[in-house]
Amino acid sequence: MPGARKAMKRIGRNDPCWCMSGRKYKVCHMAFDEKIQRYALEGHMVPEHHMIKTKRQIEGIRESSKINIAVLDHVAEKIQIGMSTEEIDQLVYEKTTQMGGIPAPLGYDGFPKSVCTSVNSQVCHGIPSEKDILKDGDIVNVDVSTIFQGYFSDSSRMFMLGNVASETQKLVETAHRCLEIGLEQVKPWNFLGDMAQAINDHAKENGYSIVREIGGHGVGLEFHEEPFVSYVTEKGTEMLMVPGMVFTIEPMVNMGSADIYIDDDNGWTVYTEDGLPSAQWEITVAVTEDGYEVLTW
Ligand code: MF3
Ligand code: CO
């Protein structure tokens, strides 16, 4: 891709490396850039330098992630039947700010709350409300994103309340399994499409579908960074994975068709077209030298 090519022309062998290690380019990332360039010449999409985080940046995202995990653990402890989604929002706001973080959704593109809560046929971006009371048999996705010292982390979990229908439980479990199966494909020199196909195949084998229009994203220095991460593309396609990339894995798994629509009134909440339930788990993951590191879960 242009980024790698430009960088290779611009940086001299003896110049300091772009990664801020302080080492000379030729003994640092030069061979790495050349390898990426070979993939680009074969026609693959490859990451530009701004999509590759330094060790220090990953450390920052790891610290932010610790808050994100603690907030989800806090919600897990308190969530119960009869609680409104507004109360979940309060739990998230309080825990995040107590730990020195900022809830990333609050005010993001005008989003009015600190967390997304998506119940049953809501696919994602549900807005907490005191009118929405969790009831026996509901499934709810709580999607928490945190800013800490300028670094962003993003993860979500499903919660099942009371007696959830066994077919709905299976949906929630399969969505979780999709994430594990996707994770197995995360390693340097694989493609995002390898992960996508593994996830999509597993969903399809169970009779489910994966939402096409909304996916994951790079994350860390901003809430949503490049690349867009699809979970319906094919093996060998999409962007090359290289060490230092940080992105989310967050496939939305629908029990019925993959079709969705957005709530006209609030402009945010995404629903399944057929009204059947949807489940989603999300993690933030870093590509390492030999595989992956899950930063939030
Ligand atoms: N974690 C969600 C995502 O990455 C957050 C959505 S943005 C919000 O899609 F403003 F709705 F929070
Ligand atoms: Co996300």
XYZ file of C-alpha atoms and ligand atoms in Angstrom:
310
model
C 0.000 0.000 0.000
C 1.044 3.594 -0.503
C 1.954 4.076 3.166
C 4.625 1.406 3.273
C 5.994 2.343 -0.113
C 6.215 6.043 0.682
C 7.791 5.322 4.043
C 10.418 3.095 2.499
C 11.407 5.807 0.045
C 11.389 8.523 2.667
C 13.318 6.795 5.459
C 17.009 6.242 4.867
C 18.705 3.051 6.080
C 20.543 4.973 8.761
C 17.667 7.246 9.746
C 15.806 6.630 13.014
C 13.028 4.087 12.635
C 9.446 5.333 12.321
C 8.467 3.202 15.332
C 10.224 5.577 17.768
C 12.515 2.836 19.096
C 15.480 5.177 18.579
C 17.240 2.500 16.511
C 18.387 2.877 12.942
C 15.748 1.971 10.360
C 17.947 -0.733 8.778
C 18.224 -2.704 12.032
C 14.655 -2.008 13.122
C 11.599 -2.070 10.838
C 13.225 -2.010 7.396
C 12.944 -5.748 6.703
C 9.438 -5.681 8.188
C 8.380 -2.893 5.812
C 9.901 -4.763 2.899
C 7.925 -7.875 3.783
C 4.711 -5.843 3.964
C 5.586 -4.289 0.643
C 5.815 -7.728 -0.968
C 2.224 -8.452 0.100
C 1.130 -5.066 -1.245
C 2.718 -5.847 -4.594
C 0.729 -9.073 -4.711
C -2.391 -6.930 -4.484
C -3.199 -7.333 -0.794
C -4.411 -4.564 1.463
C -1.697 -3.822 4.014
C -1.624 -1.576 7.083
C -0.042 1.852 6.991
C 2.301 2.860 9.789
C -0.384 4.754 11.687
C -2.265 1.454 12.151
C 0.758 -0.128 13.860
C 1.041 0.715 17.542
C 4.283 1.084 19.463
C 4.958 -0.936 22.620
C 4.278 2.168 24.637
C 0.917 2.780 22.984
C -0.106 -0.839 23.527
C 0.849 -0.438 27.182
C -1.503 2.565 27.335
C -4.337 0.602 25.725
C -3.662 -2.257 28.176
C -4.126 0.140 31.112
C -7.328 1.527 29.622
C -8.498 -2.053 29.103
C -8.064 -2.822 32.798
C -10.728 -0.230 33.565
C -12.938 -1.544 30.780
C -12.757 -5.056 32.253
C -13.378 -3.829 35.800
C -16.460 -1.926 34.624
C -17.880 -5.017 32.919
C -17.105 -7.104 36.022
C -18.976 -4.498 38.080
C -21.988 -4.705 35.776
C -21.831 -8.521 35.914
C -22.036 -8.378 39.701
C -25.016 -6.019 39.832
C -27.155 -6.781 36.795
C -30.505 -8.362 37.610
C -34.122 -8.729 36.577
C -36.111 -5.558 37.311
C -33.151 -3.244 36.737
C -33.512 -0.563 34.072
C -30.869 -0.133 31.401
C -30.507 3.401 32.771
C -29.196 1.855 36.001
C -26.580 -0.029 33.981
C -25.568 3.304 32.496
C -25.115 4.720 36.000
C -23.011 1.719 37.071
C -20.781 2.200 34.056
C -20.408 5.951 34.545
C -19.624 5.657 38.249
C -17.140 2.800 38.003
C -15.335 4.290 35.002
C -14.931 7.747 36.506
C -13.993 6.376 39.948
C -11.097 4.587 38.268
C -9.993 7.756 36.495
C -11.428 6.901 33.091
C -13.954 8.505 30.768
C -16.795 6.522 29.159
C -15.989 6.806 25.442
C -19.605 6.639 24.179
C -20.752 9.682 26.213
C -21.187 12.503 23.700
C -19.573 10.466 20.919
C -21.265 11.707 17.735
C -24.031 12.915 20.030
C -24.589 9.541 21.740
C -26.385 10.512 24.970
C -25.207 7.812 27.405
C -22.059 6.151 28.778
C -22.713 2.645 27.470
C -24.722 0.773 24.849
C -27.291 -1.714 26.168
C -28.907 -3.870 23.490
C -31.727 -6.185 24.516
C -33.039 -9.227 22.571
C -33.728 -8.140 18.965
C -31.613 -5.015 19.422
C -28.391 -5.759 17.580
C -26.240 -2.938 18.978
C -26.138 0.728 19.998
C -29.140 0.446 22.317
C -29.552 3.609 24.394
C -30.020 3.076 28.141
C -33.382 4.294 29.416
C -35.267 4.189 32.699
C -38.235 2.910 30.676
C -36.410 -0.259 29.630
C -36.641 -2.770 32.457
C -34.784 -6.059 32.216
C -37.140 -8.998 32.532
C -36.927 -12.756 33.006
C -35.714 -14.436 29.817
C -34.018 -11.353 28.323
C -30.574 -11.353 26.843
C -28.655 -8.072 26.889
C -25.390 -6.920 25.414
C -23.536 -4.363 27.521
C -20.927 -2.610 25.362
C -18.355 -0.690 27.391
C -15.688 1.586 25.943
C -13.181 3.510 28.028
C -10.745 6.384 27.543
C -7.834 6.441 29.994
C -4.932 8.850 29.575
C -5.926 9.250 25.943
C -6.065 5.521 25.172
C -9.247 3.733 24.094
C -10.453 0.221 24.911
C -13.679 -1.458 23.844
C -15.377 -4.703 24.824
C -18.820 -6.118 25.427
C -20.460 -9.093 27.049
C -23.831 -10.773 26.918
C -25.886 -11.257 30.053
C -28.745 -13.736 30.311
C -31.485 -12.914 32.795
C -33.358 -15.669 34.552
C -34.855 -18.383 32.396
C -33.617 -17.774 28.883
C -35.106 -20.026 26.175
C -32.635 -22.786 25.324
C -32.474 -21.751 21.663
C -31.578 -18.220 22.732
C -28.918 -19.540 25.110
C -27.459 -21.415 22.189
C -27.305 -18.192 20.190
C -25.407 -16.446 22.985
C -22.998 -19.372 23.367
C -22.410 -19.592 19.624
C -21.667 -15.861 19.433
C -19.032 -16.420 22.121
C -17.600 -19.413 20.318
C -17.428 -17.354 17.085
C -15.145 -14.968 18.903
C -12.818 -17.754 20.092
C -12.722 -19.265 16.614
C -11.937 -15.867 15.114
C -9.177 -15.318 17.638
C -7.422 -18.507 16.508
C -6.858 -16.785 13.154
C -5.191 -13.725 14.649
C -1.473 -13.912 13.928
C 1.015 -11.974 11.849
C 0.796 -12.495 8.086
C -2.752 -13.851 8.214
C -5.540 -11.718 6.774
C -8.552 -10.197 8.480
C -10.627 -12.241 6.024
C -9.188 -15.477 7.489
C -10.750 -14.486 10.780
C -13.967 -13.331 9.132
C -14.533 -16.547 7.243
C -13.845 -18.704 10.310
C -16.432 -16.693 12.252
C -19.010 -16.619 9.475
C -18.636 -20.359 8.770
C -19.236 -21.208 12.410
C -22.326 -18.981 12.593
C -23.724 -20.493 9.396
C -23.064 -24.071 10.581
C -25.366 -23.271 13.485
C -28.039 -21.798 11.222
C -27.273 -18.197 12.172
C -26.215 -15.150 10.186
C -23.699 -12.382 10.736
C -24.544 -8.712 10.338
C -22.803 -7.290 7.264
C -23.068 -3.524 7.578
C -21.579 -3.104 11.055
C -18.304 -4.631 12.151
C -15.200 -4.087 14.192
C -12.524 -1.463 13.929
C -9.023 -0.454 14.788
C -8.941 1.073 18.256
C -6.506 2.610 20.725
C -5.556 6.169 19.902
C -9.111 6.891 18.820
C -12.434 5.142 19.405
C -12.856 3.974 15.834
C -9.785 3.711 13.639
C -8.965 1.984 10.388
C -9.326 -0.733 9.338
C -13.008 -1.589 9.271
C -13.226 -5.230 10.354
C -15.851 -7.309 8.558
C -16.914 -10.783 9.681
C -18.524 -11.812 6.407
C -15.554 -11.587 4.048
C -13.469 -14.463 2.714
C -10.248 -16.143 3.706
C -7.222 -14.554 2.050
C -8.953 -11.196 1.586
C -9.023 -7.957 3.588
C -6.076 -6.402 5.369
C -2.863 -8.207 6.239
C -2.331 -8.594 10.002
C 1.042 -7.478 11.334
C 2.418 -7.149 14.886
C 1.272 -3.951 16.572
C -2.180 -3.774 15.003
C -4.939 -3.396 17.583
C -8.563 -3.997 16.626
C -11.852 -5.306 17.951
C -13.489 -8.645 17.254
C -17.213 -8.144 17.654
C -19.388 -10.152 15.278
C -23.126 -9.608 15.657
C -24.792 -12.986 15.336
C -28.473 -13.071 14.371
C -30.751 -16.011 15.024
C -32.613 -15.331 11.781
C -31.697 -13.212 8.790
C -28.762 -10.814 8.730
C -31.015 -7.889 7.797
C -31.133 -4.946 10.161
C -32.620 -1.465 10.449
C -31.839 1.600 12.530
C -34.381 3.169 14.869
C -35.843 6.205 13.092
C -36.548 8.126 16.264
C -33.173 7.993 17.980
C -30.961 7.392 14.947
C -28.834 4.877 16.888
C -30.405 1.632 17.946
C -29.990 -1.198 15.472
C -32.653 -3.939 15.339
C -32.971 -7.219 13.483
C -35.421 -6.827 10.603
C -37.215 -10.072 11.508
C -37.464 -9.307 15.232
C -35.466 -12.402 16.202
C -32.713 -12.086 18.824
C -29.125 -11.084 18.125
C -26.051 -11.698 20.269
C -22.613 -10.125 20.344
C -19.445 -10.369 22.400
C -16.554 -8.012 21.815
C -12.879 -7.978 22.655
C -9.970 -5.680 21.867
C -6.996 -7.645 20.598
C -3.388 -6.798 19.691
C -1.442 -8.732 17.067
C 1.861 -9.830 18.653
C 5.062 -11.262 17.130
C 3.666 -14.785 17.248
C -0.080 -14.502 17.681
C -2.330 -12.248 19.729
C -2.878 -10.647 23.088
C -6.432 -10.112 24.264
C -6.467 -6.695 25.934
C -10.119 -6.521 26.987
C -12.703 -9.225 27.188
N -18.479 -0.220 21.142
C -19.385 0.292 20.166
C -18.785 0.158 18.802
O -17.603 0.055 18.671
C -19.682 1.703 20.503
C -20.589 2.388 19.576
S -20.433 4.084 19.542
C -21.583 4.672 20.633
O -19.485 0.102 17.815
F -21.525 5.928 20.559
F -22.729 4.173 20.367
F -21.223 4.317 21.815
Co -16.376 -1.663 19.037
